[in-house]
Short mmCIF file of C-alpha atoms in Angstrom, two decimals:
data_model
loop_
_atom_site.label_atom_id
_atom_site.label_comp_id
_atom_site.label_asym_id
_atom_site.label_seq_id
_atom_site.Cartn_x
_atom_site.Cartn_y
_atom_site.Cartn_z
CA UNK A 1 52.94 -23.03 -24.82
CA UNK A 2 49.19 -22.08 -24.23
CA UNK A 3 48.50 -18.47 -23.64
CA UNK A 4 47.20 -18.21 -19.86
CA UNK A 5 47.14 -14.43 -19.54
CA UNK A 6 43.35 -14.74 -20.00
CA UNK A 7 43.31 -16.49 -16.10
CA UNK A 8 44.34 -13.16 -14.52
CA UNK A 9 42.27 -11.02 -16.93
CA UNK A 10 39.28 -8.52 -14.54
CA UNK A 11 38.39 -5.99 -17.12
CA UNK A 12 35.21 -7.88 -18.21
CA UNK A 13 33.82 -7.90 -14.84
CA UNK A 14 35.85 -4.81 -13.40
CA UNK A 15 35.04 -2.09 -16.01
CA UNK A 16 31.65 -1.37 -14.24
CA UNK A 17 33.82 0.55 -11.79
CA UNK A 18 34.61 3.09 -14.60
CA UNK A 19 33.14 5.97 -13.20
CA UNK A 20 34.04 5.31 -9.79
CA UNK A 21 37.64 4.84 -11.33
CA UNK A 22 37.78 8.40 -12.95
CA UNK A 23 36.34 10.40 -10.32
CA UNK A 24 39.19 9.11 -7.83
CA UNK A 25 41.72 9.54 -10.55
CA UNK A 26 40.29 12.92 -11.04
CA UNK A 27 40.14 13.96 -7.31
CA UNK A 28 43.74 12.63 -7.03
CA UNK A 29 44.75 14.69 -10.00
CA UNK A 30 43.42 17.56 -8.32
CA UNK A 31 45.02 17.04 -5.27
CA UNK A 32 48.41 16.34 -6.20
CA UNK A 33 48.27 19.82 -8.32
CA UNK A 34 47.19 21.46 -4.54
CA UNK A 35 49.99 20.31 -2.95
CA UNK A 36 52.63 21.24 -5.57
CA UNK A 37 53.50 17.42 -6.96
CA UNK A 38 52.29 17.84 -10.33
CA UNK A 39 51.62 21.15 -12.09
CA UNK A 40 48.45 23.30 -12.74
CA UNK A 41 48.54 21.91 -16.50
CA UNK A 42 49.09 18.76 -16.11
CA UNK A 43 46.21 18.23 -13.93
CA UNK A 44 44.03 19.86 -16.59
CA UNK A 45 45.29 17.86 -19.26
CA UNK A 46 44.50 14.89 -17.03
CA UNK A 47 41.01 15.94 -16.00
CA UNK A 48 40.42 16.90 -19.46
CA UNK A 49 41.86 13.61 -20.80
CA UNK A 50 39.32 11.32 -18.32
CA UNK A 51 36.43 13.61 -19.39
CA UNK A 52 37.02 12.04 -22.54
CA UNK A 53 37.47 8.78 -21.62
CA UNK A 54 34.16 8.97 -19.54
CA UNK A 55 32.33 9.70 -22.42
CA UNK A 56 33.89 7.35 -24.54
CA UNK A 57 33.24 4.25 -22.12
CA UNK A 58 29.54 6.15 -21.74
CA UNK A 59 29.43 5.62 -25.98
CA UNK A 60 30.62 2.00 -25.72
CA UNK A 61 33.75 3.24 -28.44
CA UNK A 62 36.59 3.02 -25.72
CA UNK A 63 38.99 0.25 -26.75
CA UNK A 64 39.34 -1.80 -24.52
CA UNK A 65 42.14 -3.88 -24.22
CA UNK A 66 42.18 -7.32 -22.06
CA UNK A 67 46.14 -7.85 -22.18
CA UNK A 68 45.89 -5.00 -19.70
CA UNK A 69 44.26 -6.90 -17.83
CA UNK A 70 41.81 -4.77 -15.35
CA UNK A 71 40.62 -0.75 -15.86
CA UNK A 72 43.22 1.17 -14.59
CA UNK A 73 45.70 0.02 -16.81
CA UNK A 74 43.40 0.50 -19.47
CA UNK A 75 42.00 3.83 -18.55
CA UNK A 76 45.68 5.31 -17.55
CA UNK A 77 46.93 3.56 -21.39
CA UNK A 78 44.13 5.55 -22.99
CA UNK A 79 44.93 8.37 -20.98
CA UNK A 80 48.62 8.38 -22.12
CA UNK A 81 47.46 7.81 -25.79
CA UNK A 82 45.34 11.20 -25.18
CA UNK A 83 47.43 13.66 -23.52
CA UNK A 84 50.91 12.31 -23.61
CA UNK A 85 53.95 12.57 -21.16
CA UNK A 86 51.12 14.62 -18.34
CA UNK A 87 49.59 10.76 -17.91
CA UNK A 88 52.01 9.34 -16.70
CA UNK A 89 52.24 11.78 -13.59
CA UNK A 90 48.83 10.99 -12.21
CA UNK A 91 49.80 7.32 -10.32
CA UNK A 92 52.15 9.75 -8.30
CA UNK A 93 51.54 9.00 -4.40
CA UNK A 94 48.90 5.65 -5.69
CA UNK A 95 49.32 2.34 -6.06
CA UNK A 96 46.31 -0.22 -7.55
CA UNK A 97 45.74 -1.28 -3.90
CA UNK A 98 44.12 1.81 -2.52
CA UNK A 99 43.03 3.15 -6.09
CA UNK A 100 40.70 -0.45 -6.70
CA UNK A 101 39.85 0.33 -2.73
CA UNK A 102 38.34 3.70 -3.18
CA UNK A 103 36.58 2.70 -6.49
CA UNK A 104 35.12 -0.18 -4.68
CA UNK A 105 33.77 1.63 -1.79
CA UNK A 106 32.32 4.49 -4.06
CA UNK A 107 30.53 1.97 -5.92
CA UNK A 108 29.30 -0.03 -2.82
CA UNK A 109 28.32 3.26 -1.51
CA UNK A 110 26.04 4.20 -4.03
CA UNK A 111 24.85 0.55 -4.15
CA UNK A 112 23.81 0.47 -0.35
CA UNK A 113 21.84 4.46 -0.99
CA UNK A 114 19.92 2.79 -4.40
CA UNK A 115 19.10 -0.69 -2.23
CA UNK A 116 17.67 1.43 0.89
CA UNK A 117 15.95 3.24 -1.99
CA UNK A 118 14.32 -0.04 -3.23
CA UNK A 119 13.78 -1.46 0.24
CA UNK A 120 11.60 1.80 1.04
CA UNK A 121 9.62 1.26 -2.53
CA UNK A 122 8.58 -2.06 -1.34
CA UNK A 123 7.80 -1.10 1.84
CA UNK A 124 5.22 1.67 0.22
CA UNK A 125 3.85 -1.39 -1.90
CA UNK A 126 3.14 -3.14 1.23
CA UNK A 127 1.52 0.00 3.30
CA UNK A 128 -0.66 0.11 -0.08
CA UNK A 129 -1.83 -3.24 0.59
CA UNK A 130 -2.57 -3.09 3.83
CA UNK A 131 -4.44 0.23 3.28
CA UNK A 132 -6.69 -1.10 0.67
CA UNK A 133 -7.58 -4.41 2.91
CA UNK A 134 -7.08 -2.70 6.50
CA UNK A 135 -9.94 -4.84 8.13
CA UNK A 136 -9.69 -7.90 5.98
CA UNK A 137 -9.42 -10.85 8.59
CA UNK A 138 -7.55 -13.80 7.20
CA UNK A 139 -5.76 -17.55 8.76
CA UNK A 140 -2.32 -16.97 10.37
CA UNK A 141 -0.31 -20.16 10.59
CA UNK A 142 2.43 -22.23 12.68
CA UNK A 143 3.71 -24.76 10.97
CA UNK A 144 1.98 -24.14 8.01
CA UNK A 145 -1.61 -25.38 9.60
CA UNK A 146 -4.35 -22.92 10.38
CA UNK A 147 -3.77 -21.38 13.64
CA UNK A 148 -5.62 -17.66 14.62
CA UNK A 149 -7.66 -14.97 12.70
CA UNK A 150 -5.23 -12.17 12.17
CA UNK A 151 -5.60 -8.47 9.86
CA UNK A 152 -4.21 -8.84 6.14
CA UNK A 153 -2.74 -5.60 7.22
CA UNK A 154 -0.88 -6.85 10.03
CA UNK A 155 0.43 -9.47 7.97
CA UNK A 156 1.53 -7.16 5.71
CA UNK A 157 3.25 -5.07 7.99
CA UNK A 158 5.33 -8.07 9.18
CA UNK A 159 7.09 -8.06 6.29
CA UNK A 160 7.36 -4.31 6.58
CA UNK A 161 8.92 -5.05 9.72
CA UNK A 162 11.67 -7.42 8.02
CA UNK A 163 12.76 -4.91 5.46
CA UNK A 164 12.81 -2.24 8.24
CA UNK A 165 15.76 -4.26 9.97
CA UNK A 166 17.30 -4.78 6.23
CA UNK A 167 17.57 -1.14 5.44
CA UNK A 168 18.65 -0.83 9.15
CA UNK A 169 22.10 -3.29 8.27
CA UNK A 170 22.65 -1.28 5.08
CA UNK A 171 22.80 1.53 6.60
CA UNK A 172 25.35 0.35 9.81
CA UNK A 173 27.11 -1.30 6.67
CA UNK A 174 27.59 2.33 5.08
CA UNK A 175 29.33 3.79 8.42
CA UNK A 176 32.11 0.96 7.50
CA UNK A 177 32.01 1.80 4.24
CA UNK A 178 32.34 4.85 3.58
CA UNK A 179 35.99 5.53 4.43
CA UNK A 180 38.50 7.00 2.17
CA UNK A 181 41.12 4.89 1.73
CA UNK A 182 43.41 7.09 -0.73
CA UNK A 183 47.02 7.56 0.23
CA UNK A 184 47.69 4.27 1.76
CA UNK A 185 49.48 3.41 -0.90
CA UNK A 186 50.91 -0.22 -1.71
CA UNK A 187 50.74 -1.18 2.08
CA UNK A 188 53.07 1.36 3.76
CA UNK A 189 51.36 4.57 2.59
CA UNK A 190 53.16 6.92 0.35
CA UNK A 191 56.34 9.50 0.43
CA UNK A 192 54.51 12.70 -0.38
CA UNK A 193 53.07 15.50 1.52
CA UNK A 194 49.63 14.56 0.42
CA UNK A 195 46.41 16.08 1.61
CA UNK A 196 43.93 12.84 2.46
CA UNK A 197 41.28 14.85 4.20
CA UNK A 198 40.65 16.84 0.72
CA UNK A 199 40.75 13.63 -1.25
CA UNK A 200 37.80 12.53 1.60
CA UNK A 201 35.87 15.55 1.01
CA UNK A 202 36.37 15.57 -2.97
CA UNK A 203 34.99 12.26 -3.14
CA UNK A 204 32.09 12.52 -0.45
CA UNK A 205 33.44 10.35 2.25
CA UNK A 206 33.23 11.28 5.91
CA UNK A 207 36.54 10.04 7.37
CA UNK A 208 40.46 8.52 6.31
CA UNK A 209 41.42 5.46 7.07
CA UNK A 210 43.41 4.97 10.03
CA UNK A 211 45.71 2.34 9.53
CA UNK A 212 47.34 1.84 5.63
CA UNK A 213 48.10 -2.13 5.63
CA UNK A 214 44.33 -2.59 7.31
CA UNK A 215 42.88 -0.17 4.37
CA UNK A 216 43.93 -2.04 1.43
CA UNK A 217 43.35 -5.72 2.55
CA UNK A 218 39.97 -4.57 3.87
CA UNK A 219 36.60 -6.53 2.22
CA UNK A 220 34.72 -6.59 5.69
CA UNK A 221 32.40 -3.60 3.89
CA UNK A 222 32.35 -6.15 1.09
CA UNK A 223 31.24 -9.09 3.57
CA UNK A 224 28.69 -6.72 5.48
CA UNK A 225 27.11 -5.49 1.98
CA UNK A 226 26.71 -9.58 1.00
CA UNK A 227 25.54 -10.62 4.22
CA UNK A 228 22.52 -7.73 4.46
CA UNK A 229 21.36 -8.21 0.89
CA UNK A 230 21.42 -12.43 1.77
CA UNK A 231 19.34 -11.21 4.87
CA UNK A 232 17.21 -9.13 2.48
CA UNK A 233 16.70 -11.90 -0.40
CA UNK A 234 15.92 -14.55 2.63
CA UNK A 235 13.49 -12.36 3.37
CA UNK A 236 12.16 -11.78 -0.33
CA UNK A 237 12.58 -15.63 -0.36
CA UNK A 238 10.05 -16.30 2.51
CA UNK A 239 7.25 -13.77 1.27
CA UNK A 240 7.50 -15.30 -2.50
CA UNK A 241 7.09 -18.54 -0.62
CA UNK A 242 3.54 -17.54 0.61
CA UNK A 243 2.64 -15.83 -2.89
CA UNK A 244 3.27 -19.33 -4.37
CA UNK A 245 1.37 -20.79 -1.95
CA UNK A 246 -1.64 -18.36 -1.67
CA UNK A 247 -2.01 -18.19 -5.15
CA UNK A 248 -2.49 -21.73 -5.54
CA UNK A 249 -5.75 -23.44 -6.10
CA UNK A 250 -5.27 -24.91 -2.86
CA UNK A 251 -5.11 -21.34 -1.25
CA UNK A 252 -6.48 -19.53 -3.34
CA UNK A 253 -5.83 -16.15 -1.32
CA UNK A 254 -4.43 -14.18 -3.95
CA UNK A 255 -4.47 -13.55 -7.85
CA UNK A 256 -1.01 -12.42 -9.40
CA UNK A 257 -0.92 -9.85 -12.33
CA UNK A 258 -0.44 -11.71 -15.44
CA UNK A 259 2.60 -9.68 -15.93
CA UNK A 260 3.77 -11.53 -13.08
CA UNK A 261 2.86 -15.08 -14.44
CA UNK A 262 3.72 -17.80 -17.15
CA UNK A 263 1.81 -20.71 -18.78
CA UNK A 264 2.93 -23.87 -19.44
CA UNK A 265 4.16 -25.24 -22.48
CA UNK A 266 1.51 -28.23 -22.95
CA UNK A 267 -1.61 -27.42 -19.46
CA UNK A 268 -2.96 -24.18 -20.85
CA UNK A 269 -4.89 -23.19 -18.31
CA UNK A 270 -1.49 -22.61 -15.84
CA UNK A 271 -0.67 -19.17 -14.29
CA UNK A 272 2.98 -20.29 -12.76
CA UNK A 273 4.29 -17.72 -10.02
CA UNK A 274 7.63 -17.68 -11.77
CA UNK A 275 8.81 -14.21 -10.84
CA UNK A 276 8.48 -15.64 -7.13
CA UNK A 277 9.29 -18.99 -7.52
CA UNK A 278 12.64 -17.10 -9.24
CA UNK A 279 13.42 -14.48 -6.55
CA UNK A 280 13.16 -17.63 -4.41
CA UNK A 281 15.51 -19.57 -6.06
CA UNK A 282 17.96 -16.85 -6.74
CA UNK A 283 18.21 -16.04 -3.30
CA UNK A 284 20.45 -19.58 -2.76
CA UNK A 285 22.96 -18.00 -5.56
CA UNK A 286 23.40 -14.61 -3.37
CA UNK A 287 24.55 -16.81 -0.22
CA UNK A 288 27.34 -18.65 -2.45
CA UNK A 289 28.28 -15.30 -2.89
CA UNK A 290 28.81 -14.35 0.55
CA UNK A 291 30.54 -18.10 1.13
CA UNK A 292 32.44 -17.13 -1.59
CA UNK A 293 34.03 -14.21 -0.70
CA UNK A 294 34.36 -15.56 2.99
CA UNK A 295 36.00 -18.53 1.58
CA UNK A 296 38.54 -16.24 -0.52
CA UNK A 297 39.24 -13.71 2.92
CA UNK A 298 39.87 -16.56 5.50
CA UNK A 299 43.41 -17.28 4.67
CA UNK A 300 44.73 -14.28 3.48
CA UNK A 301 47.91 -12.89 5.35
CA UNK A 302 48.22 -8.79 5.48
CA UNK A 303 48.20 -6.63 2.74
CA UNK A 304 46.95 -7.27 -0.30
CA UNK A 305 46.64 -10.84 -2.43
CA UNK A 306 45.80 -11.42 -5.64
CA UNK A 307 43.20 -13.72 -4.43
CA UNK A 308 41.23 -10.33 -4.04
CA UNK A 309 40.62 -9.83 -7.83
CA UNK A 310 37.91 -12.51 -6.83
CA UNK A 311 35.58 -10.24 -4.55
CA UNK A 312 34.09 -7.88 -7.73
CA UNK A 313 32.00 -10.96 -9.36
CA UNK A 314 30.32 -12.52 -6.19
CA UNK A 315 29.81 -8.97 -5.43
CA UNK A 316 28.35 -7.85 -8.23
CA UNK A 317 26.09 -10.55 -9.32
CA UNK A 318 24.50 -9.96 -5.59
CA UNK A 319 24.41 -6.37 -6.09
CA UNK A 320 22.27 -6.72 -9.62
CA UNK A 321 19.90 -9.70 -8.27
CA UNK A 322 18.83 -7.53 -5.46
CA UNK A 323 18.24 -4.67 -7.19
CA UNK A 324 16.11 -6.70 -9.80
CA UNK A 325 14.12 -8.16 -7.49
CA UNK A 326 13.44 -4.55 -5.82
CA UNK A 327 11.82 -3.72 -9.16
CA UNK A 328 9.97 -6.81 -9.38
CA UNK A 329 8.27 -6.73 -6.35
CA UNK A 330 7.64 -2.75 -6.15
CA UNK A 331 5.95 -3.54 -9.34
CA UNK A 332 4.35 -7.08 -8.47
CA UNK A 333 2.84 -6.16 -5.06
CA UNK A 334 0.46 -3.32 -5.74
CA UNK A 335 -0.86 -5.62 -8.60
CA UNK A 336 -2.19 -8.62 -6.33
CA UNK A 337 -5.90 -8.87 -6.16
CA UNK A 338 -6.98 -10.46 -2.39
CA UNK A 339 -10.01 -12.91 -2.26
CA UNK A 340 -11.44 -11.20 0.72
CA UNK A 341 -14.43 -13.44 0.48
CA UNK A 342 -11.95 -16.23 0.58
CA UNK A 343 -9.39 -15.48 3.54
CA UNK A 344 -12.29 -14.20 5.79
CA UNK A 345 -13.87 -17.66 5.42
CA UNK A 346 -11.32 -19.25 6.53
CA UNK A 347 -10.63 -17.04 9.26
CA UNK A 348 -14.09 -17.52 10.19
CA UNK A 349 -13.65 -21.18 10.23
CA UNK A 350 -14.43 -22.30 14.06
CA UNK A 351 -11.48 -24.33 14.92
CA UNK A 352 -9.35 -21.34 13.94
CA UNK A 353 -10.96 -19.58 17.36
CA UNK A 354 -9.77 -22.60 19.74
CA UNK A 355 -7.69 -20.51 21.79
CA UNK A 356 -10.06 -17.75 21.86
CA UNK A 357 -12.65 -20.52 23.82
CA UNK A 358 -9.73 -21.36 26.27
CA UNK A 359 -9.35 -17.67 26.87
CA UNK A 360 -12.90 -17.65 27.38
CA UNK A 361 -13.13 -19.83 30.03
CA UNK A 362 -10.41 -18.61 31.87
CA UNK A 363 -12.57 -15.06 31.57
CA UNK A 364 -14.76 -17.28 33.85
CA UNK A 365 -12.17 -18.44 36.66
CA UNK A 366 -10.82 -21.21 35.19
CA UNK A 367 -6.75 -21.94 34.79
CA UNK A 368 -5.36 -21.70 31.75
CA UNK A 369 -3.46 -24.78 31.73
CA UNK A 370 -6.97 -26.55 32.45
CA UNK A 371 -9.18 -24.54 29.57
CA UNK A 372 -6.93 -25.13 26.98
CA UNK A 373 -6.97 -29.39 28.01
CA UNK A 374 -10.99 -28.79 27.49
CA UNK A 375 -10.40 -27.14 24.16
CA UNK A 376 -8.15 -29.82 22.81
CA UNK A 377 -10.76 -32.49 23.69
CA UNK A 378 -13.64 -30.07 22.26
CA UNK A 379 -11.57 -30.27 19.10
CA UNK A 380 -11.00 -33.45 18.77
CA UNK A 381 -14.92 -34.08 19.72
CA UNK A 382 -15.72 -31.95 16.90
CA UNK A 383 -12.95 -33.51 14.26
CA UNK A 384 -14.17 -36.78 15.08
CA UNK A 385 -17.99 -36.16 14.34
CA UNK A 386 -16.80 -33.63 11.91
CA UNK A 387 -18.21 -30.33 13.26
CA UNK A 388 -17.16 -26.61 13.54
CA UNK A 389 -17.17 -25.72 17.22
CA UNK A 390 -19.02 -23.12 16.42
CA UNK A 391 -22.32 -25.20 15.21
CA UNK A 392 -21.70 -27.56 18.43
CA UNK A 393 -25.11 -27.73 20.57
CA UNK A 394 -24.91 -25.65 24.03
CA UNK A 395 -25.63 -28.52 25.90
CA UNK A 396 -22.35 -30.06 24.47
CA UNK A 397 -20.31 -27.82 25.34
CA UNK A 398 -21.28 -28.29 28.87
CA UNK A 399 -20.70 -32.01 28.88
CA UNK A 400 -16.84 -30.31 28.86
CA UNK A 401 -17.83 -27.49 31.12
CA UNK A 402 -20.52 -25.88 32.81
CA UNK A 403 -18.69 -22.60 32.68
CA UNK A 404 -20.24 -22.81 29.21
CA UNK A 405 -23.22 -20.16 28.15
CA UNK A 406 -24.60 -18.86 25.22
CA UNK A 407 -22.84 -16.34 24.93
CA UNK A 408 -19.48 -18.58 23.88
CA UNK A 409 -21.33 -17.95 20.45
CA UNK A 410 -20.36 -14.88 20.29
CA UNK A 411 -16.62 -14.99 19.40
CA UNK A 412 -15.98 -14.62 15.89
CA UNK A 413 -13.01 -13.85 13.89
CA UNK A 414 -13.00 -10.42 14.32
CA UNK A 415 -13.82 -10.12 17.44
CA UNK A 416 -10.97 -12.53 18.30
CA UNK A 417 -8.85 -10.26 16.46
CA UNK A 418 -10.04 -7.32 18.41
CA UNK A 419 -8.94 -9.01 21.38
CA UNK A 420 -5.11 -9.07 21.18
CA UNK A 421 -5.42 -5.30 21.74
CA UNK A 422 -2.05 -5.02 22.78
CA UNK A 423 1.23 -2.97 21.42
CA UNK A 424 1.79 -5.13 18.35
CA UNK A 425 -1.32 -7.28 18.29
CA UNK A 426 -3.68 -8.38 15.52
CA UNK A 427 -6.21 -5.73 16.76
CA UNK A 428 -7.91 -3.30 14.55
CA UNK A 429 -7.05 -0.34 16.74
CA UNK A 430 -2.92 -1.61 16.69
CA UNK A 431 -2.82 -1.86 12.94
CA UNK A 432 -4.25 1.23 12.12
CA UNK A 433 -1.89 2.82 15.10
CA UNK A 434 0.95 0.90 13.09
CA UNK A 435 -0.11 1.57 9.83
CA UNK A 436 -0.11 4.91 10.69
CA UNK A 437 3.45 5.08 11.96
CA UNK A 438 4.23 3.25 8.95
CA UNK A 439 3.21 5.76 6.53
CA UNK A 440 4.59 8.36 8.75
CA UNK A 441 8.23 6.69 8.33
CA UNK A 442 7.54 6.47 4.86
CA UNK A 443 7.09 10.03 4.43
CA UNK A 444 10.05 11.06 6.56
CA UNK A 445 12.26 8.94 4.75
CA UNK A 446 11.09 10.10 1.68
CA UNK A 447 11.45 7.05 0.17
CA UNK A 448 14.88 7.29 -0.07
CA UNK A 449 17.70 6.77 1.97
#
């Protein structure tokens, strides 16, 4: 008969969780010593023992062993190989439910503090930016077509915005998280006077568990981790989407370090976007890993189900493309070179300022509604004869309205940026007020969690 033991085999995935593993072994070691279950020395010979096996997992010379299937079994085999009889005392008062429970929300813990970490690095990349091009006007688009002059900066800050509300669901994800699940046991919790609030404190979580069957079936801080790093690649998704595109010929907004580029095989002069076009595309592969693990959860009855071996890989393959594309994009952004020249031009372009026209006719009395039918004829007069409205004769412009002067040549890109001078507009004075603030929650933060 074929050998299918390799089907329920986790240690290649699982062992990642090593330290994680040991410190809650060593915390429960401790622990159960306190409260009389196992002795003084036997707790010493079972710290000392996982010391060991720390360092020997560190070295890459632990032997690992897959017919144990996952790392406990290996860890608490090497243990026993170590220190003898004293190993066999430490899975007193633990089962694997709420041991791979606790290592899980250790490691998710320290994931969620080294994302919010990341998050805040690209956010300083993007205050850079802005800093260096504060009063650079450029297009802003709907639906991809030229629509109103608007600061670099305050595009820049948009996406600051987005990754603001990112590290904001990591960190409502943490609260979930980071509860101590130790003591629950199989399902029922466990027979001995155990102490759960020093286990908490030992390994840095702020509450227990309330409810034992609930703590080892629970993935929702699994689920919440999954959904706010999709949230967080969607958005890393959407602003590689506008590097590829300004960095085209087309565009032509932006160069890309060449540490951040490719050429192709046979067309030598290409510089390919692939580190964006990749965060992009990898950002599909972190939602099948939410679906995933929803998928697995939906049917499952209380307590635990094998079927949960299946939330590490989804998990962790999320985990390690988010954190790569942090250090991509900390290091990409501050190397982009804008073509001022280039996006101000644009910006400058007169059809870009329609509205501003319609708002300057109703300056002069006239409904909105009404000034912004005159504009849309105006720009169709000048696409038709093909004609900024900016070069369009005076005495054109009043053939659409005599509310007309010369003084409708005075609005400009930056002036029309000036004018949305209100709490979160495109104006000069509102990004630097933002920028500001920006910098100022940098600094508080520390860049860190």
């Amino acid at each position: 008969m074929a050998d299918f033991s390799r089907y329920t085999v986790s240690i290649d995935y699982d062992r990642r969780l090593y330290k994680q593993d040991i410190a809650g072994s060593m915390a429960h070691a401790k622990m159960l010593a306190k409260q009389g279950i196992i002795s003084e020395d036997d707790a010493a010979q079972i710290n000392q023992g996982l010391q060991t096996i720390e360092t020997e997992i560190w070295e890459e010379s632990f032997p690992w062993d897959p017919a144990l299937e996952d790392l406990h079994m290996n860890i608490e085999s090497r243990l026993h190989d170590l220190i003898g009889a004293a190993a066999g005392r430490l899975h007193t008062a633990r089962s694997r439910n709420d041991q791979v429970s606790v290592d899980l929300r250790l490691y998710t813990k320290e994931t969620i503090v080294e994302s919010v970490k990341g998050l805040r690095g690209v956010q300083n990349a993007l205050v850079g930016l802005a800093g260096r091009h504060e009063n650079v006007v450029m297009p802003g688009y709907t639906h991809l077509q030229r629509a109103q002059p608007v600061l670099f900066a305050h595009y820049m800050l948009a996406y600051f915005e987005m990754f603001q509300r990112d590290i904001g669901r990591f960190q409502d994800c943490l609260q979930r998280t980071d509860v101590m699940p130790l003591g629950s046991g199989a399902l029922a919790g466990v027979a001995y006077q155990i102490d759960r609030e020093f286990l908490a404190a030992e390994l840095g979580f702020s509450k227990i568990s309330a409810n034992s069957m609930d703590a080892v079936s629970d993935r929702d801080f699994v689920v919440e981790f999954l959904a706010a790093t999709s949230v967080s690649m969607m958005h890393f998704s959407r602003m590689s989407e506008e590097l590829v595109l300004w960095s085209s010929g087309e565009f032509g907004f932006i160069r890309l370090s060449d540490d951040f580029t490719t050429g192709s095989s046979i067309m030598p002069q290409k510089r390919n976007p692939d580190f964006a076009e990749l965060a992009r595309g990898k950002t599909g592969r972190v939602y099948g890993d939410l679906i995933g693990l929803l998928t697995t959860l939906k049917g499952l009855p209380l307590t635990y189900n094998r079927d949960m071996q299946e939330d590490k890989e989804g998990f962790f393959d999320a985990a390690d493309t988010l954190t790569t594309t942090l250090d991509v994009f900390q290091a990409m952004l501050p190397g982009m070179k804008l073509n001022e020249e280039r996006v101000s031009g644009l910006a400058g372009e007169s059809q870009m300022l329609a509205t501003d026209l319609a708002d300057y006719l109703v300056g002069k009395g006239m409904p909105f509604r009404e000034a912004h039918g005159i504009l849309r004829e105006l720009s169709r007069h000048c696409d038709n004869w093909e004609i900024g409205l900016q070069d369009l004769p005076l005495v054109e412009y009043q053939k659409f309205s005599g509310l007309f002067e010369n003084d409708v040549y005075e609005i400009t890109a930056e002036s029309s940026a000036a004018a949305r001078n209100n709490p979160g507009g495109t104006a000069p004075g509102r990004v630097a007020a933002a920028l500001a603030e920006a910098k100022k929650l940098l600094e508080a933060a520390g860049h860190g969690f």
